[in-house]
XYZ file of C-alpha atoms in Angstrom:
320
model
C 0.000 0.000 0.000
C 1.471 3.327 -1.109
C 1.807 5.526 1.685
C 2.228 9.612 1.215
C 5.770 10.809 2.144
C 4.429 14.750 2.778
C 7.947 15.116 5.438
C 10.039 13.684 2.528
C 8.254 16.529 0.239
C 9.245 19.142 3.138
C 11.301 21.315 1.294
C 8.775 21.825 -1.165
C 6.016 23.213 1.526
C 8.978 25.277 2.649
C 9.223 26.643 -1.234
C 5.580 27.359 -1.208
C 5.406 29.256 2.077
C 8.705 31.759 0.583
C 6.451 31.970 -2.693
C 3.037 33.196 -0.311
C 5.156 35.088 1.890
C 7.255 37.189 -0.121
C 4.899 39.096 -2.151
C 3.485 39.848 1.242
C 6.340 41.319 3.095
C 7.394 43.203 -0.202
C 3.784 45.126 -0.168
C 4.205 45.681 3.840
C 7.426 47.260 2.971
C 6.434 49.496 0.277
C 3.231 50.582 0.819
C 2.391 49.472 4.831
C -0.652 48.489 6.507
C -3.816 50.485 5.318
C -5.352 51.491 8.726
C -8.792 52.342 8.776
C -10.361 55.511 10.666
C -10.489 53.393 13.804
C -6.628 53.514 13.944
C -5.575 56.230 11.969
C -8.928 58.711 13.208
C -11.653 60.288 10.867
C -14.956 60.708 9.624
C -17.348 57.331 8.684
C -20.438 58.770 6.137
C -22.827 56.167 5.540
C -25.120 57.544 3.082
C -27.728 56.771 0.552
C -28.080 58.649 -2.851
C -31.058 60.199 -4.515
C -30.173 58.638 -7.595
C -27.360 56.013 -8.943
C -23.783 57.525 -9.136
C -19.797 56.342 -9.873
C -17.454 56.841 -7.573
C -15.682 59.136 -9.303
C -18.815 61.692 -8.933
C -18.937 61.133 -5.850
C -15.161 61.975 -5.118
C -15.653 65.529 -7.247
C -17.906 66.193 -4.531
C -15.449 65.455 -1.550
C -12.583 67.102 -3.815
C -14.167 70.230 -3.173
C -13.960 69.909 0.521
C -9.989 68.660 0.240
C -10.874 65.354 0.531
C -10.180 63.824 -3.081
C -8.391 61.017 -1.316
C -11.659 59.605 1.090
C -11.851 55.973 0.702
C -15.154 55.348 -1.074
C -16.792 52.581 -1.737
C -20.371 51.134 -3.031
C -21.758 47.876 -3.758
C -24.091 46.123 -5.877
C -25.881 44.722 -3.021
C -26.696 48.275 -1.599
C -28.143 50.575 -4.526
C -27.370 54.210 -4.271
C -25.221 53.405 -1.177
C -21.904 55.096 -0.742
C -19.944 54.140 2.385
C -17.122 57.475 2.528
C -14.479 57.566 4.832
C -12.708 61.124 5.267
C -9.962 62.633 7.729
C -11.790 64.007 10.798
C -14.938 66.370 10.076
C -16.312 68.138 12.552
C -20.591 68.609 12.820
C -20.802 71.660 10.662
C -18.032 70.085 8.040
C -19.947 66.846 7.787
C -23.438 69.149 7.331
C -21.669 71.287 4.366
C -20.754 67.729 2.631
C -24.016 66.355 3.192
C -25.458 69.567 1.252
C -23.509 69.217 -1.801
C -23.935 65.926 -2.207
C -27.435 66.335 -2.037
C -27.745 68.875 -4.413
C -25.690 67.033 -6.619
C -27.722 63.530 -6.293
C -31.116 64.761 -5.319
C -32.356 63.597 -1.926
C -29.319 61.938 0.095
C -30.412 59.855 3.299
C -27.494 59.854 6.251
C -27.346 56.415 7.290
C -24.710 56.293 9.894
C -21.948 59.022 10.797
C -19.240 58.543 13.261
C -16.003 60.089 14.220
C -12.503 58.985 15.483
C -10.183 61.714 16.473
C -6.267 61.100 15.825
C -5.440 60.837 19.492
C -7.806 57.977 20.175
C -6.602 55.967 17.466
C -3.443 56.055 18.305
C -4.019 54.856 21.540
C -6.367 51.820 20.070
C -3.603 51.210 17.405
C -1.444 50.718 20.987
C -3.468 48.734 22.783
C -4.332 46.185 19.575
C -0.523 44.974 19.060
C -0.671 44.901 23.183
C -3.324 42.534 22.685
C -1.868 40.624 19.824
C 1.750 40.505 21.563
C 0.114 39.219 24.943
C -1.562 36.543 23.216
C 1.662 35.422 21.374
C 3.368 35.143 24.543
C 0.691 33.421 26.459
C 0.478 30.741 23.432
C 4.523 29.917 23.703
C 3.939 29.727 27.710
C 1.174 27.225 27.039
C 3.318 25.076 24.442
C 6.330 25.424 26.323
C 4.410 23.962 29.381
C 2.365 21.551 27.371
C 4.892 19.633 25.616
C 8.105 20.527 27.834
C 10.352 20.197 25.185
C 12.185 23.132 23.891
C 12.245 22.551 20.059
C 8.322 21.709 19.875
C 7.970 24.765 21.393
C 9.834 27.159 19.052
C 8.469 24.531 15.665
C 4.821 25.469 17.052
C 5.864 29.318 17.392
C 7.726 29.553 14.226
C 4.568 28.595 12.390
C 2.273 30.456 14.177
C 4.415 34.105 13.567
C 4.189 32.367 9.361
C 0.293 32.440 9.998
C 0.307 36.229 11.413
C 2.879 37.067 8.475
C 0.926 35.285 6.170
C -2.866 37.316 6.897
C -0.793 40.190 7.641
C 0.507 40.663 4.192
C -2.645 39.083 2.589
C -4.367 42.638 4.006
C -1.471 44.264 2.379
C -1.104 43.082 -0.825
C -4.743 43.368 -1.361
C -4.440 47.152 0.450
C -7.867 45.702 2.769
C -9.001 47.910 5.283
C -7.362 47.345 9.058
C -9.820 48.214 11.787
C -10.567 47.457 15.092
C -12.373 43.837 13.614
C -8.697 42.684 12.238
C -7.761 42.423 16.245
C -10.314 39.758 16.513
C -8.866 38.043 13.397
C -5.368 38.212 14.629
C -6.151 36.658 17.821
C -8.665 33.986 16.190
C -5.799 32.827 14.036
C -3.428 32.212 16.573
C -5.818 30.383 18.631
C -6.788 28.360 15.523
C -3.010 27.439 14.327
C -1.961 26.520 17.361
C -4.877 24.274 18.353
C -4.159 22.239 15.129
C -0.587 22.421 15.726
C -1.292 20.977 19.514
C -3.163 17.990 17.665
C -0.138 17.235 15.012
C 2.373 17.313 18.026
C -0.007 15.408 20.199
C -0.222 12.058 17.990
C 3.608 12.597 17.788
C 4.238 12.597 21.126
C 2.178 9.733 21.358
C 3.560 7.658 18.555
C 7.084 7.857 20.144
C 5.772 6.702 23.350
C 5.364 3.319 21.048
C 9.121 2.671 20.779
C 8.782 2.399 17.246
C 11.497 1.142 15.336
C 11.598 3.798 12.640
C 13.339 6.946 11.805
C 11.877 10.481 13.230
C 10.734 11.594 10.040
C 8.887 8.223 9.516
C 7.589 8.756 12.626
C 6.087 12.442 12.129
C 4.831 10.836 8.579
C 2.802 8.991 10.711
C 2.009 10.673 12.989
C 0.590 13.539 10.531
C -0.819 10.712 8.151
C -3.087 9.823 11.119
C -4.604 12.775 12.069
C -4.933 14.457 8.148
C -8.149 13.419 8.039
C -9.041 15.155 10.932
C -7.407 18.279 10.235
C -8.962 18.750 6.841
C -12.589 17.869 8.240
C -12.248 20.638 10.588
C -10.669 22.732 8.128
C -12.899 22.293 5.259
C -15.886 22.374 8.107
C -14.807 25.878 9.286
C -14.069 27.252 5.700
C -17.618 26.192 4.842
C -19.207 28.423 7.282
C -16.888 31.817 6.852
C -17.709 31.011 3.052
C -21.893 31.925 3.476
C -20.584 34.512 6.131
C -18.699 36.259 3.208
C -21.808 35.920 0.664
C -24.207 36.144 2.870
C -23.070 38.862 5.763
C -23.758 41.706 4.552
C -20.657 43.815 3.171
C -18.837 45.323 5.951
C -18.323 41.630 7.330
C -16.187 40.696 4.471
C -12.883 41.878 5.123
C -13.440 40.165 8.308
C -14.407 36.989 6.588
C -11.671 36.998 4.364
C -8.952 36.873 7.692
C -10.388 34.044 9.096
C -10.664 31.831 5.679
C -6.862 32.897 4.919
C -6.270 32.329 8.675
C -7.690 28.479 8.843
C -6.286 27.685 5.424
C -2.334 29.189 6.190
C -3.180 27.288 9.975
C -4.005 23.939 8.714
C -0.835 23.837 6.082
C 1.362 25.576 8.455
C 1.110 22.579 11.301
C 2.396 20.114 8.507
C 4.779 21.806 6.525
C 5.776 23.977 8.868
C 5.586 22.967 12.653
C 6.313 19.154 11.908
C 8.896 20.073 8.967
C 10.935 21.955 11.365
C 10.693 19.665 14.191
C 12.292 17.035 11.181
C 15.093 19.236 10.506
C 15.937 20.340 13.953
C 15.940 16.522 15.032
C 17.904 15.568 11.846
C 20.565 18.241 12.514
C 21.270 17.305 16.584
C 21.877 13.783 15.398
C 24.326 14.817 12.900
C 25.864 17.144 15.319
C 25.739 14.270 17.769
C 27.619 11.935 14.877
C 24.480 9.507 15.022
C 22.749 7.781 12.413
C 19.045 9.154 12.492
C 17.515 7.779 9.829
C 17.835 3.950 11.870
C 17.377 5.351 15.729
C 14.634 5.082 17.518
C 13.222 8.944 18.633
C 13.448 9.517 22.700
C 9.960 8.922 24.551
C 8.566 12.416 24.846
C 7.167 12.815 28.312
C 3.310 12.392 28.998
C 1.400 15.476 29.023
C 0.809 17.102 32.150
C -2.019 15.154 34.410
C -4.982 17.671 34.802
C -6.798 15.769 37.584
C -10.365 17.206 39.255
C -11.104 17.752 42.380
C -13.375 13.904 42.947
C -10.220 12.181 41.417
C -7.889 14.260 44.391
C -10.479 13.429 47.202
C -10.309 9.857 45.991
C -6.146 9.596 45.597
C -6.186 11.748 49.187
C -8.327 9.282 50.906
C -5.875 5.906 49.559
């Protein structure tokens, strides 16, 4: 029976993570992160036209006001909807724009209007990488305790950072609004790589507990090869729903939508061509250092996983 040899493909998954990343970091580098008003601070206009109009109309208007650069947008699920963001405007500024754009379009309908000053989105811009960072160091706490072993550790940390990198510059390259929502996405993604990244090293850990008499990177082959199914189920699963969220949600949810689908797909691939690839060549290269054959030694027994026991199991262990 033909098995799959995905570690013995490694170096191509760490070929096709370069290829995603790069265009990435190149677009972070030249053009940045495109922060939206709840970062950067501004004006939100959510208004609805008297009559159809292009964008380009619609920016003459602002132009006039020294706002030719406002981010508009419409869509085709909203007719005569124009969502506008400008720098800050204060109550009077925002009542002069409404009043040219209505008589420009006819009778214009304000939606929704809301302001960010500068000073408060700096200090929200502060306290989301506080957030993010926190989170990051809680996770390599957790895997650090979980699997007391050093190099699964770092593996496990090394691919989550590629996930982060990865959405990151997917929001960059496609110049995607960052607000206050991409937060949320940030810190979904890490909790999602590194759960599937837990299960990988899990059925590792456990497989060496067998004493098998294979190679390491047999062993992570197998160890991966029995729990694919289950990481594509969930995968797929998740996918499925943030799919009819994007269609379906309405269009200020999509940016949001399109995090967490680049987040599960980058977290799934990243656990077995990243995490467990690494783990390979780290293993590989302290045998050679060590002069040992790895390819015919049998890995060291990880220890078990720390006993969480409740407080009935405790009475009953106290009481023998």
């Amino acid at each position: 029976m033909k098995t799959w040899n995905i570690i013995g493909s490694r170096r191509y998954g760490y070929l096709l993570s370069l290829a995603i990343l790069l265009p990435g970091v190149i677009a972070l580098v030249s053009w940045g992160i495109n922060f939206g008003i709840d970062f950067t601070g501004g004006t939100l206009l959510d208004v609805r036209l008297g009559r159809d109009a292009s964008i380009q109309e619609v920016r003459e208007v602002l132009g006039a006001f020294g706002q030719a650069e406002a981010v508009i947008q419409t869509s085709p699920d909203r007719p005569r909807q124009v969502l506008i963001r400008t720098e800050h405007l204060d109550e009077a500024q925002t009542a002069r724009v409404m009043a040219a754009l209505r008589g420009r379009f006819g009778g214009v309908e304000l939606l929704l209007a809301e302001r960010v000053g500068p000073k408060i989105g700096r200090e929200l811009r502060r306290q989301a990488v506080l957030a993010v960072t926190l989170g990051l160091l809680l996770q390599v706490v957790y895997i650090s305790w979980r699997f007391r072993s050093l190099r699964f550790a770092v593996a496990a940390d090394v691919a989550l950072l590629h996930d982060l990198l990865v959405v990151v510059g997917l929001y960059a390259l496609t110049r995607r609004q960052v607000d206050s929502s991409f937060v949320a996405v940030l810190l979904t993604v890490v909790g999602y790589s590194i759960n599937d990244t837990v299960v990988v090293f899990d059925r590792i850990r456990e497989t060496a507990g067998q004493r098998l008499r294979i190679g390491f990177p047999e062993l992570v082959n197998r160890s991966i090869l029995e729990v694919l199914t289950r990481s594509l189920t969930t995968g797929i699963g998740a996918i499925m729903a943030i799919v009819a969220i994007y269609f379906l949600g309405g269009v200020t949810i999509r940016d949001f939508a399109f995090g967490l689908a680049a987040g599960v797909v980058t977290g799934t691939y990243s656990s077995i061509f990243v995490a467990s690839a690494l783990l390979v060549d780290w293993h590989l290269w302290s045998e050679r250092r060590a002069g040992r054959p790895a390819a015919v030694r049998a890995p060291e027994p990880l220890p078990p996983p720390p006993a969480v026991a409740g407080p009935r199991t405790s009475r009953r262990r106290a009481r023998r």
